[in-house]
PDB file of C-alpha atoms in Angstrom:
ATOM      1  CA  UNK A  21      -0.155  -0.193   0.329  1.00  0.00           C
ATOM      2  CA  UNK A  22       1.235   2.993  -1.092  1.00  0.00           C
ATOM      3  CA  UNK A  23       0.253   6.286  -2.766  1.00  0.00           C
ATOM      4  CA  UNK A  24       0.817   5.058  -5.557  1.00  0.00           C
ATOM      5  CA  UNK A  25      -0.855   1.986  -5.515  1.00  0.00           C
ATOM      6  CA  UNK A  26      -4.127   4.174  -3.629  1.00  0.00           C
ATOM      7  CA  UNK A  27      -3.994   6.508  -6.484  1.00  0.00           C
ATOM      8  CA  UNK A  28      -5.108   4.355  -8.836  1.00  0.00           C
ATOM      9  CA  UNK A  29      -7.184   2.037  -7.028  1.00  0.00           C
ATOM     10  CA  UNK A  30      -9.364   5.634  -6.970  1.00  0.00           C
ATOM     11  CA  UNK A  31      -8.335   6.610 -10.632  1.00  0.00           C
ATOM     12  CA  UNK A  32     -10.324   3.331 -11.545  1.00  0.00           C
ATOM     13  CA  UNK A  33     -13.378   3.963  -9.353  1.00  0.00           C
ATOM     14  CA  UNK A  34     -13.376   7.348 -11.119  1.00  0.00           C
ATOM     15  CA  UNK A  35     -13.379   5.506 -14.093  1.00  0.00           C
ATOM     16  CA  UNK A  36     -16.448   3.425 -13.791  1.00  0.00           C
ATOM     17  CA  UNK A  37     -17.635   5.781 -12.281  1.00  0.00           C
ATOM     18  CA  UNK A  38     -17.089   8.267 -15.475  1.00  0.00           C
ATOM     19  CA  UNK A  39     -18.499   5.171 -17.912  1.00  0.00           C
ATOM     20  CA  UNK A  40     -21.698   4.304 -15.906  1.00  0.00           C
ATOM     21  CA  UNK A  41     -22.174   8.615 -15.602  1.00  0.00           C
ATOM     22  CA  UNK A  42     -22.009   9.055 -19.639  1.00  0.00           C
ATOM     23  CA  UNK A  43     -23.657   6.289 -20.800  1.00  0.00           C
ATOM     24  CA  UNK A  44     -26.471   5.100 -18.555  1.00  0.00           C
ATOM     25  CA  UNK A  45     -29.980   6.089 -20.078  1.00  0.00           C
ATOM     26  CA  UNK A  46     -31.943   5.607 -16.769  1.00  0.00           C
ATOM     27  CA  UNK A  47     -31.488   8.924 -13.827  1.00  0.00           C
ATOM     28  CA  UNK A  48     -30.697   7.048 -10.969  1.00  0.00           C
ATOM     29  CA  UNK A  49     -28.107   4.668 -12.350  1.00  0.00           C
ATOM     30  CA  UNK A  50     -26.867   7.677 -13.973  1.00  0.00           C
ATOM     31  CA  UNK A  51     -26.494   9.168  -9.835  1.00  0.00           C
ATOM     32  CA  UNK A  52     -24.895   6.259  -9.310  1.00  0.00           C
ATOM     33  CA  UNK A  53     -22.069   6.754 -11.488  1.00  0.00           C
ATOM     34  CA  UNK A  54     -22.150  10.317 -10.116  1.00  0.00           C
ATOM     35  CA  UNK A  55     -21.726   8.318  -6.872  1.00  0.00           C
ATOM     36  CA  UNK A  56     -19.060   6.274  -7.545  1.00  0.00           C
ATOM     37  CA  UNK A  57     -16.741   9.290  -9.260  1.00  0.00           C
ATOM     38  CA  UNK A  58     -17.032  11.067  -5.476  1.00  0.00           C
ATOM     39  CA  UNK A  59     -15.361   8.008  -4.564  1.00  0.00           C
ATOM     40  CA  UNK A  60     -13.003   7.746  -6.033  1.00  0.00           C
ATOM     41  CA  UNK A  61     -12.136  11.565  -5.270  1.00  0.00           C
ATOM     42  CA  UNK A  62     -12.714  10.511  -0.850  1.00  0.00           C
ATOM     43  CA  UNK A  63     -10.345   8.133  -1.779  1.00  0.00           C
ATOM     44  CA  UNK A  64      -7.931  10.584  -3.228  1.00  0.00           C
ATOM     45  CA  UNK A  65      -8.524  12.578  -0.755  1.00  0.00           C
ATOM     46  CA  UNK A  66      -7.461  10.585   2.398  1.00  0.00           C
ATOM     47  CA  UNK A  67      -4.771   8.847   0.372  1.00  0.00           C
ATOM     48  CA  UNK A  68      -2.795  12.077   0.182  1.00  0.00           C
ATOM     49  CA  UNK A  69      -3.870  13.636   3.445  1.00  0.00           C
ATOM     50  CA  UNK A  70      -1.883  10.051   4.537  1.00  0.00           C
ATOM     51  CA  UNK A  71       0.914   9.793   2.670  1.00  0.00           C
ATOM     52  CA  UNK A  72       1.929  13.543   1.623  1.00  0.00           C
ATOM     53  CA  UNK A  73       0.242  15.755   3.560  1.00  0.00           C
ATOM     54  CA  UNK A  74       1.898  15.223   7.110  1.00  0.00           C
ATOM     55  CA  UNK A  75      -1.537  14.326   8.534  1.00  0.00           C
ATOM     56  CA  UNK A  76      -2.705  18.301   8.122  1.00  0.00           C
ATOM     57  CA  UNK A  77      -6.462  17.835   9.082  1.00  0.00           C
ATOM     58  CA  UNK A  78      -7.264  19.659   5.877  1.00  0.00           C
ATOM     59  CA  UNK A  79      -7.489  16.935   4.356  1.00  0.00           C
ATOM     60  CA  UNK A  80      -9.907  15.540   6.575  1.00  0.00           C
ATOM     61  CA  UNK A  81     -11.750  18.258   6.274  1.00  0.00           C
ATOM     62  CA  UNK A  82     -11.971  18.043   1.950  1.00  0.00           C
ATOM     63  CA  UNK A  83     -13.275  14.585   2.139  1.00  0.00           C
ATOM     64  CA  UNK A  84     -15.960  16.087   4.816  1.00  0.00           C
ATOM     65  CA  UNK A  85     -16.818  18.506   1.802  1.00  0.00           C
ATOM     66  CA  UNK A  86     -17.251  15.479  -0.303  1.00  0.00           C
ATOM     67  CA  UNK A  87     -19.763  13.554   1.472  1.00  0.00           C
ATOM     68  CA  UNK A  88     -21.662  16.575   1.847  1.00  0.00           C
ATOM     69  CA  UNK A  89     -21.684  17.545  -1.985  1.00  0.00           C
ATOM     70  CA  UNK A  90     -22.744  13.305  -1.711  1.00  0.00           C
ATOM     71  CA  UNK A  91     -25.512  13.991   0.129  1.00  0.00           C
ATOM     72  CA  UNK A  92     -26.823  16.883  -1.709  1.00  0.00           C
ATOM     73  CA  UNK A  93     -26.339  15.015  -4.790  1.00  0.00           C
ATOM     74  CA  UNK A  94     -27.991  12.556  -4.007  1.00  0.00           C
ATOM     75  CA  UNK A  95     -31.253  14.723  -2.114  1.00  0.00           C
ATOM     76  CA  UNK A  96     -31.461  16.552  -5.406  1.00  0.00           C
ATOM     77  CA  UNK A  97     -30.664  13.739  -8.393  1.00  0.00           C
ATOM     78  CA  UNK A  98     -34.639  12.662  -6.367  1.00  0.00           C
ATOM     79  CA  UNK A  99     -35.970  15.476  -6.059  1.00  0.00           C
ATOM     80  CA  UNK A 100     -35.727  16.066  -9.393  1.00  0.00           C
ATOM     81  CA  UNK A 101     -36.651  12.259 -10.434  1.00  0.00           C
ATOM     82  CA  UNK A 102     -40.081  12.738  -8.581  1.00  0.00           C
ATOM     83  CA  UNK A 103     -40.278  16.134 -10.577  1.00  0.00           C
ATOM     84  CA  UNK A 104     -39.267  14.576 -14.162  1.00  0.00           C
ATOM     85  CA  UNK A 105     -41.895  11.367 -13.286  1.00  0.00           C
ATOM     86  CA  UNK A 106     -44.534  13.575 -12.666  1.00  0.00           C
ATOM     87  CA  UNK A 107     -44.876  16.088 -15.280  1.00  0.00           C
ATOM     88  CA  UNK A 108     -43.586  13.013 -17.624  1.00  0.00           C
ATOM     89  CA  UNK A 109     -44.265   9.691 -16.855  1.00  0.00           C
ATOM     90  CA  UNK A 110     -40.361   8.736 -17.756  1.00  0.00           C
ATOM     91  CA  UNK A 111     -37.408   7.626 -15.656  1.00  0.00           C
ATOM     92  CA  UNK A 112     -34.744   8.038 -18.486  1.00  0.00           C
ATOM     93  CA  UNK A 113     -32.672  10.881 -19.734  1.00  0.00           C
ATOM     94  CA  UNK A 114     -33.651  10.404 -23.365  1.00  0.00           C
ATOM     95  CA  UNK A 115     -37.159  11.764 -22.056  1.00  0.00           C
ATOM     96  CA  UNK A 116     -36.028  15.827 -21.443  1.00  0.00           C
ATOM     97  CA  UNK A 117     -35.471  16.855 -25.292  1.00  0.00           C
ATOM     98  CA  UNK A 118     -37.881  19.152 -24.480  1.00  0.00           C
ATOM     99  CA  UNK A 119     -35.991  21.058 -21.703  1.00  0.00           C
ATOM    100  CA  UNK A 120     -33.137  21.558 -24.213  1.00  0.00           C
ATOM    101  CA  UNK A 121     -34.215  24.961 -25.130  1.00  0.00           C
TER     102      UNK A 121
ATOM    103  CA  UNK B   2       3.700  -8.479   1.660  1.00  0.00           C
ATOM    104  CA  UNK B   3       2.407  -7.405   4.864  1.00  0.00           C
ATOM    105  CA  UNK B   4      -1.086  -8.005   6.929  1.00  0.00           C
ATOM    106  CA  UNK B   5      -2.257  -4.361   5.554  1.00  0.00           C
ATOM    107  CA  UNK B   6      -0.502  -4.867   1.820  1.00  0.00           C
ATOM    108  CA  UNK B   7      -2.722  -7.998   1.736  1.00  0.00           C
ATOM    109  CA  UNK B   8      -6.403  -6.458   2.654  1.00  0.00           C
ATOM    110  CA  UNK B   9      -5.581  -3.051   1.168  1.00  0.00           C
ATOM    111  CA  UNK B  10      -5.003  -5.204  -2.247  1.00  0.00           C
ATOM    112  CA  UNK B  11      -8.724  -7.414  -1.234  1.00  0.00           C
ATOM    113  CA  UNK B  12     -10.484  -4.349  -1.186  1.00  0.00           C
ATOM    114  CA  UNK B  13      -9.255  -2.140  -3.544  1.00  0.00           C
ATOM    115  CA  UNK B  14     -10.304  -5.569  -5.742  1.00  0.00           C
ATOM    116  CA  UNK B  15     -13.400  -5.587  -3.990  1.00  0.00           C
ATOM    117  CA  UNK B  16     -13.695  -2.044  -4.496  1.00  0.00           C
ATOM    118  CA  UNK B  17     -13.054  -1.812  -8.560  1.00  0.00           C
ATOM    119  CA  UNK B  18     -15.009  -5.372  -9.429  1.00  0.00           C
ATOM    120  CA  UNK B  19     -18.333  -4.416  -7.051  1.00  0.00           C
ATOM    121  CA  UNK B  20     -17.945  -0.688  -8.653  1.00  0.00           C
ATOM    122  CA  UNK B  21     -17.532  -2.244 -12.475  1.00  0.00           C
ATOM    123  CA  UNK B  22     -20.575  -5.128 -11.725  1.00  0.00           C
ATOM    124  CA  UNK B  23     -22.753  -1.412 -10.858  1.00  0.00           C
ATOM    125  CA  UNK B  24     -23.289  -1.619 -14.249  1.00  0.00           C
ATOM    126  CA  UNK B  25     -23.201  -4.952 -15.628  1.00  0.00           C
ATOM    127  CA  UNK B  26     -26.226  -6.341 -13.254  1.00  0.00           C
ATOM    128  CA  UNK B  27     -29.754  -6.946 -14.289  1.00  0.00           C
ATOM    129  CA  UNK B  28     -31.262  -6.079 -11.231  1.00  0.00           C
ATOM    130  CA  UNK B  29     -31.782  -2.165 -10.229  1.00  0.00           C
ATOM    131  CA  UNK B  30     -31.443  -2.980  -6.272  1.00  0.00           C
ATOM    132  CA  UNK B  31     -28.587  -5.435  -6.816  1.00  0.00           C
ATOM    133  CA  UNK B  32     -26.698  -2.743  -8.198  1.00  0.00           C
ATOM    134  CA  UNK B  33     -27.593  -0.674  -5.730  1.00  0.00           C
ATOM    135  CA  UNK B  34     -25.752  -3.325  -2.720  1.00  0.00           C
ATOM    136  CA  UNK B  35     -22.812  -3.982  -5.677  1.00  0.00           C
ATOM    137  CA  UNK B  36     -22.303   0.269  -4.653  1.00  0.00           C
ATOM    138  CA  UNK B  37     -22.989  -0.510  -1.365  1.00  0.00           C
ATOM    139  CA  UNK B  38     -19.826  -2.980  -1.166  1.00  0.00           C
ATOM    140  CA  UNK B  39     -17.749  -1.149  -3.514  1.00  0.00           C
ATOM    141  CA  UNK B  40     -18.373   1.921  -1.018  1.00  0.00           C
ATOM    142  CA  UNK B  41     -17.416  -0.170   2.449  1.00  0.00           C
ATOM    143  CA  UNK B  42     -14.441  -1.421   0.513  1.00  0.00           C
ATOM    144  CA  UNK B  43     -13.540   2.195  -0.117  1.00  0.00           C
ATOM    145  CA  UNK B  44     -14.645   3.046   3.884  1.00  0.00           C
ATOM    146  CA  UNK B  45     -11.765   0.263   4.609  1.00  0.00           C
ATOM    147  CA  UNK B  46      -9.306   0.901   2.810  1.00  0.00           C
ATOM    148  CA  UNK B  47     -10.105   4.694   4.772  1.00  0.00           C
ATOM    149  CA  UNK B  48      -9.378   3.242   7.870  1.00  0.00           C
ATOM    150  CA  UNK B  49      -6.213   0.855   6.730  1.00  0.00           C
ATOM    151  CA  UNK B  50      -4.537   4.893   5.830  1.00  0.00           C
ATOM    152  CA  UNK B  51      -5.998   5.902   9.454  1.00  0.00           C
ATOM    153  CA  UNK B  52      -8.613   7.971   8.585  1.00  0.00           C
ATOM    154  CA  UNK B  53     -10.678   6.048  11.353  1.00  0.00           C
ATOM    155  CA  UNK B  54     -13.728   8.753  12.034  1.00  0.00           C
ATOM    156  CA  UNK B  55     -13.866   9.335   8.144  1.00  0.00           C
ATOM    157  CA  UNK B  56     -14.396   5.051   6.855  1.00  0.00           C
ATOM    158  CA  UNK B  57     -16.915   4.384  10.341  1.00  0.00           C
ATOM    159  CA  UNK B  58     -18.645   7.772   8.627  1.00  0.00           C
ATOM    160  CA  UNK B  59     -18.551   6.477   5.139  1.00  0.00           C
ATOM    161  CA  UNK B  60     -19.601   3.130   6.909  1.00  0.00           C
ATOM    162  CA  UNK B  61     -22.653   4.558   8.194  1.00  0.00           C
ATOM    163  CA  UNK B  62     -23.892   7.004   5.271  1.00  0.00           C
ATOM    164  CA  UNK B  63     -23.842   4.793   2.318  1.00  0.00           C
ATOM    165  CA  UNK B  64     -26.214   1.995   3.940  1.00  0.00           C
ATOM    166  CA  UNK B  65     -28.508   4.583   4.470  1.00  0.00           C
ATOM    167  CA  UNK B  66     -27.973   6.057   1.378  1.00  0.00           C
ATOM    168  CA  UNK B  67     -28.134   3.081  -0.877  1.00  0.00           C
ATOM    169  CA  UNK B  68     -31.152   1.859   0.828  1.00  0.00           C
ATOM    170  CA  UNK B  69     -33.017   5.064  -0.166  1.00  0.00           C
ATOM    171  CA  UNK B  70     -31.803   4.396  -3.167  1.00  0.00           C
ATOM    172  CA  UNK B  71     -32.674   0.764  -3.476  1.00  0.00           C
ATOM    173  CA  UNK B  72     -36.464   2.813  -2.760  1.00  0.00           C
ATOM    174  CA  UNK B  73     -36.359   5.021  -4.881  1.00  0.00           C
ATOM    175  CA  UNK B  74     -35.177   2.186  -7.863  1.00  0.00           C
ATOM    176  CA  UNK B  75     -38.533  -0.579  -6.765  1.00  0.00           C
ATOM    177  CA  UNK B  76     -40.386   2.855  -7.007  1.00  0.00           C
ATOM    178  CA  UNK B  77     -39.404   3.770 -10.401  1.00  0.00           C
ATOM    179  CA  UNK B  78     -37.108   1.318 -12.798  1.00  0.00           C
ATOM    180  CA  UNK B  79     -39.989  -1.495 -14.505  1.00  0.00           C
ATOM    181  CA  UNK B  80     -37.220  -4.400 -13.638  1.00  0.00           C
ATOM    182  CA  UNK B  81     -36.256  -4.346 -10.275  1.00  0.00           C
ATOM    183  CA  UNK B  82     -35.500  -8.238  -9.376  1.00  0.00           C
ATOM    184  CA  UNK B  83     -33.499  -8.506 -12.596  1.00  0.00           C
ATOM    185  CA  UNK B  84     -35.678 -11.298 -14.204  1.00  0.00           C
ATOM    186  CA  UNK B  85     -35.197  -9.884 -17.496  1.00  0.00           C
ATOM    187  CA  UNK B  86     -31.708  -9.173 -18.996  1.00  0.00           C
ATOM    188  CA  UNK B  87     -31.608  -5.162 -19.284  1.00  0.00           C
ATOM    189  CA  UNK B  88     -29.130  -3.047 -20.367  1.00  0.00           C
ATOM    190  CA  UNK B  89     -29.910   0.795 -20.893  1.00  0.00           C
ATOM    191  CA  UNK B  90     -27.596   2.500 -22.042  1.00  0.00           C
ATOM    192  CA  UNK B  91     -26.408   4.966 -24.993  1.00  0.00           C
ATOM    193  CA  UNK B  92     -23.663   6.471 -26.547  1.00  0.00           C
ATOM    194  CA  UNK B  93     -21.951   3.496 -24.986  1.00  0.00           C
ATOM    195  CA  UNK B  94     -18.284   3.143 -26.817  1.00  0.00           C
ATOM    196  CA  UNK B  95     -17.702   6.868 -26.049  1.00  0.00           C
ATOM    197  CA  UNK B  96     -18.307   6.338 -22.638  1.00  0.00           C
ATOM    198  CA  UNK B  97     -16.948   3.995 -22.253  1.00  0.00           C
ATOM    199  CA  UNK B  98     -13.479   5.546 -24.271  1.00  0.00           C
ATOM    200  CA  UNK B  99     -13.758   8.201 -21.773  1.00  0.00           C
ATOM    201  CA  UNK B 100     -13.702   6.126 -18.598  1.00  0.00           C
ATOM    202  CA  UNK B 101     -10.785   4.561 -20.444  1.00  0.00           C
ATOM    203  CA  UNK B 102      -8.961   7.869 -20.465  1.00  0.00           C
ATOM    204  CA  UNK B 103      -9.301   8.971 -17.211  1.00  0.00           C
ATOM    205  CA  UNK B 104      -8.804   6.576 -15.875  1.00  0.00           C
ATOM    206  CA  UNK B 105      -5.136   6.474 -17.846  1.00  0.00           C
ATOM    207  CA  UNK B 106      -4.397   9.724 -17.475  1.00  0.00           C
ATOM    208  CA  UNK B 107      -5.685   9.677 -13.705  1.00  0.00           C
ATOM    209  CA  UNK B 108      -2.885   6.453 -12.586  1.00  0.00           C
ATOM    210  CA  UNK B 109      -0.247   8.246 -15.206  1.00  0.00           C
ATOM    211  CA  UNK B 110      -0.387  11.214 -13.012  1.00  0.00           C
ATOM    212  CA  UNK B 111       0.263   8.787  -9.367  1.00  0.00           C
ATOM    213  CA  UNK B 112       3.278   6.741 -10.791  1.00  0.00           C
ATOM    214  CA  UNK B 113       5.069   9.530 -12.834  1.00  0.00           C
ATOM    215  CA  UNK B 114       3.627  12.085 -10.387  1.00  0.00           C
ATOM    216  CA  UNK B 115       6.203  13.383  -8.083  1.00  0.00           C
ATOM    217  CA  UNK B 116       4.750  13.772  -4.827  1.00  0.00           C
ATOM    218  CA  UNK B 117       6.227  15.266  -1.157  1.00  0.00           C
ATOM    219  CA  UNK B 118       6.791  11.705   0.575  1.00  0.00           C
ATOM    220  CA  UNK B 119       5.541  13.322   4.372  1.00  0.00           C
ATOM    221  CA  UNK B 120       3.053  10.423   5.907  1.00  0.00           C
ATOM    222  CA  UNK B 121       0.826  11.693   8.425  1.00  0.00           C
ATOM    223  CA  UNK B 122       3.211  10.780  11.852  1.00  0.00           C
ATOM    224  CA  UNK B 123       2.230   7.825  14.161  1.00  0.00           C
ATOM    225  CA  UNK B 124       1.260   9.523  17.426  1.00  0.00           C
ATOM    226  CA  UNK B 125      -0.846  11.883  15.712  1.00  0.00           C
ATOM    227  CA  UNK B 126      -4.115  11.264  16.405  1.00  0.00           C
ATOM    228  CA  UNK B 127      -6.913  11.741  13.345  1.00  0.00           C
ATOM    229  CA  UNK B 128     -10.345  12.328  14.776  1.00  0.00           C
ATOM    230  CA  UNK B 129      -8.689  14.771  17.802  1.00  0.00           C
ATOM    231  CA  UNK B 130      -7.237  16.549  15.124  1.00  0.00           C
ATOM    232  CA  UNK B 131     -10.329  16.547  12.410  1.00  0.00           C
ATOM    233  CA  UNK B 132     -12.970  17.861  15.086  1.00  0.00           C
ATOM    234  CA  UNK B 133     -10.297  20.339  16.099  1.00  0.00           C
ATOM    235  CA  UNK B 134     -10.660  21.713  12.866  1.00  0.00           C
ATOM    236  CA  UNK B 135     -13.849  21.844  12.274  1.00  0.00           C
ATOM    237  CA  UNK B 136     -14.781  23.918  15.036  1.00  0.00           C
ATOM    238  CA  UNK B 137     -11.731  26.121  14.914  1.00  0.00           C
ATOM    239  CA  UNK B 138      -9.912  27.694  11.989  1.00  0.00           C
ATOM    240  CA  UNK B 139     -12.192  25.513   9.288  1.00  0.00           C
ATOM    241  CA  UNK B 140     -15.647  26.365  10.929  1.00  0.00           C
ATOM    242  CA  UNK B 141     -17.211  28.713   8.482  1.00  0.00           C
ATOM    243  CA  UNK B 142     -16.214  25.677   5.954  1.00  0.00           C
ATOM    244  CA  UNK B 143     -17.653  23.292   7.395  1.00  0.00           C
ATOM    245  CA  UNK B 144     -21.614  25.316   8.920  1.00  0.00           C
ATOM    246  CA  UNK B 145     -21.574  26.611   5.278  1.00  0.00           C
ATOM    247  CA  UNK B 146     -22.003  22.241   4.735  1.00  0.00           C
ATOM    248  CA  UNK B 147     -24.020  22.723   7.443  1.00  0.00           C
ATOM    249  CA  UNK B 148     -26.424  25.764   5.759  1.00  0.00           C
ATOM    250  CA  UNK B 149     -26.327  24.200   2.247  1.00  0.00           C
ATOM    251  CA  UNK B 150     -27.864  21.115   3.339  1.00  0.00           C
ATOM    252  CA  UNK B 151     -30.830  23.052   5.007  1.00  0.00           C
ATOM    253  CA  UNK B 152     -31.455  24.876   1.822  1.00  0.00           C
ATOM    254  CA  UNK B 153     -31.044  21.395   0.007  1.00  0.00           C
ATOM    255  CA  UNK B 154     -33.549  19.695   2.005  1.00  0.00           C
ATOM    256  CA  UNK B 155     -36.105  23.139   1.447  1.00  0.00           C
ATOM    257  CA  UNK B 156     -35.032  23.135  -2.536  1.00  0.00           C
ATOM    258  CA  UNK B 157     -36.098  19.557  -2.439  1.00  0.00           C
ATOM    259  CA  UNK B 158     -38.704  19.839  -0.611  1.00  0.00           C
ATOM    260  CA  UNK B 159     -39.911  22.857  -2.801  1.00  0.00           C
ATOM    261  CA  UNK B 160     -39.070  20.756  -6.375  1.00  0.00           C
ATOM    262  CA  UNK B 161     -41.231  17.547  -5.533  1.00  0.00           C
ATOM    263  CA  UNK B 162     -44.362  18.555  -3.159  1.00  0.00           C
ATOM    264  CA  UNK B 163     -47.149  18.095  -5.852  1.00  0.00           C
ATOM    265  CA  UNK B 164     -48.822  21.964  -5.167  1.00  0.00           C
ATOM    266  CA  UNK B 165     -47.427  24.484  -2.353  1.00  0.00           C
ATOM    267  CA  UNK B 166     -49.457  27.396   0.000  1.00  0.00           C
ATOM    268  CA  UNK B 167     -51.496  29.199  -2.384  1.00  0.00           C
ATOM    269  CA  UNK B 168     -52.187  25.815  -5.198  1.00  0.00           C
ATOM    270  CA  UNK B 169     -51.038  23.431  -7.478  1.00  0.00           C
ATOM    271  CA  UNK B 170     -46.677  23.392  -8.172  1.00  0.00           C
ATOM    272  CA  UNK B 171     -47.703  23.362 -11.842  1.00  0.00           C
ATOM    273  CA  UNK B 172     -50.909  26.553 -11.534  1.00  0.00           C
ATOM    274  CA  UNK B 173     -50.442  29.091 -14.185  1.00  0.00           C
ATOM    275  CA  UNK B 174     -46.759  27.534 -15.629  1.00  0.00           C
ATOM    276  CA  UNK B 175     -46.001  27.542 -19.210  1.00  0.00           C
ATOM    277  CA  UNK B 176     -43.763  25.810 -20.980  1.00  0.00           C
ATOM    278  CA  UNK B 177     -41.372  27.743 -22.870  1.00  0.00           C
ATOM    279  CA  UNK B 178     -42.262  28.840 -26.252  1.00  0.00           C
ATOM    280  CA  UNK B 179     -40.461  27.022 -29.769  1.00  0.00           C
ATOM    281  CA  UNK B 180     -39.273  30.717 -30.358  1.00  0.00           C
ATOM    282  CA  UNK B 181     -39.071  33.612 -28.305  1.00  0.00           C
ATOM    283  CA  UNK B 182     -42.371  34.997 -27.436  1.00  0.00           C
ATOM    284  CA  UNK B 183     -44.276  31.877 -29.390  1.00  0.00           C
ATOM    285  CA  UNK B 184     -46.303  29.135 -28.898  1.00  0.00           C
ATOM    286  CA  UNK B 185     -44.793  26.152 -26.712  1.00  0.00           C
ATOM    287  CA  UNK B 186     -45.456  22.999 -28.331  1.00  0.00           C
ATOM    288  CA  UNK B 187     -47.105  21.874 -26.254  1.00  0.00           C
ATOM    289  CA  UNK B 188     -49.764  23.649 -25.280  1.00  0.00           C
ATOM    290  CA  UNK B 189     -52.084  21.791 -23.269  1.00  0.00           C
ATOM    291  CA  UNK B 190     -55.218  22.813 -21.043  1.00  0.00           C
ATOM    292  CA  UNK B 191     -52.911  26.124 -19.808  1.00  0.00           C
ATOM    293  CA  UNK B 192     -56.006  28.064 -20.823  1.00  0.00           C
ATOM    294  CA  UNK B 193     -58.816  25.857 -19.952  1.00  0.00           C
ATOM    295  CA  UNK B 194     -57.936  24.884 -16.445  1.00  0.00           C
ATOM    296  CA  UNK B 195     -60.664  27.123 -14.578  1.00  0.00           C
ATOM    297  CA  UNK B 196     -59.851  25.887 -10.347  1.00  0.00           C
ATOM    298  CA  UNK B 197     -60.700  22.626  -9.500  1.00  0.00           C
ATOM    299  CA  UNK B 198     -58.557  19.307  -9.218  1.00  0.00           C
ATOM    300  CA  UNK B 199     -56.817  18.478 -12.502  1.00  0.00           C
ATOM    301  CA  UNK B 200     -54.897  14.813 -12.907  1.00  0.00           C
ATOM    302  CA  UNK B 201     -52.973  15.748 -15.988  1.00  0.00           C
ATOM    303  CA  UNK B 202     -51.460  12.977 -17.959  1.00  0.00           C
ATOM    304  CA  UNK B 203     -49.078  14.354 -20.540  1.00  0.00           C
TER     305      UNK B 203
END
């Protein structure tokens, strides 16, 4: 376990999450991709904190902020799903073509 | 190879494998549990790295969050149990390429980057220093996160509620016109609604 291996695991999580966020049609699966990206970001932040930050507490604070971002993303995402479902009876991103303009 | 290295390898493999399975499984409920497994493996790695509070907080937060997610899956999805094969993707090849490119670019930064070798001191108490930081120098950041969460709660309730204090949530709303000032693409009954409770099925 070194900073390189930890960052490679984080990079893999971010890559998989990016694939999911770009490719999934269902809103909830898309949000899972975003969650996976944030998962990798948190792991990378903790890795830097442990190996090259001399243990400064701001490194952990960054992870707490990312956790808050995660909760906000989840709540707002589900509210948007509910709002779109109520308006369009749809749970797929393709249903939002009309919102482009 | 030490015991810690072994645990790290296992947890890293579990985190990546279950993260990948999220987008391969037929069942959306199972997908949310794979995501939970991935988060728990990352939490164990955080514990190995010495971030005790963050690792444990991740366990609790993700257990609840994935339960909520599984609940929404059952509510919205046509195929929550995975009885039929399911693959709902668009721009699959481009997305896979983007993911692979992101992985290799970030890995290259990790491998070739020149990071300072300043490990945390072994006598550091991560929980105490984090607590002193949160309620000390970085209190403004911490409290801003709290206020943002409060604003999120209010916004979420406003966005997802059926009706507001003075009527339906979409009362009097009009879809944007196709061209500036023009007619909307869908002109439902925005003119003919004269009070009462309408159930719109668009």
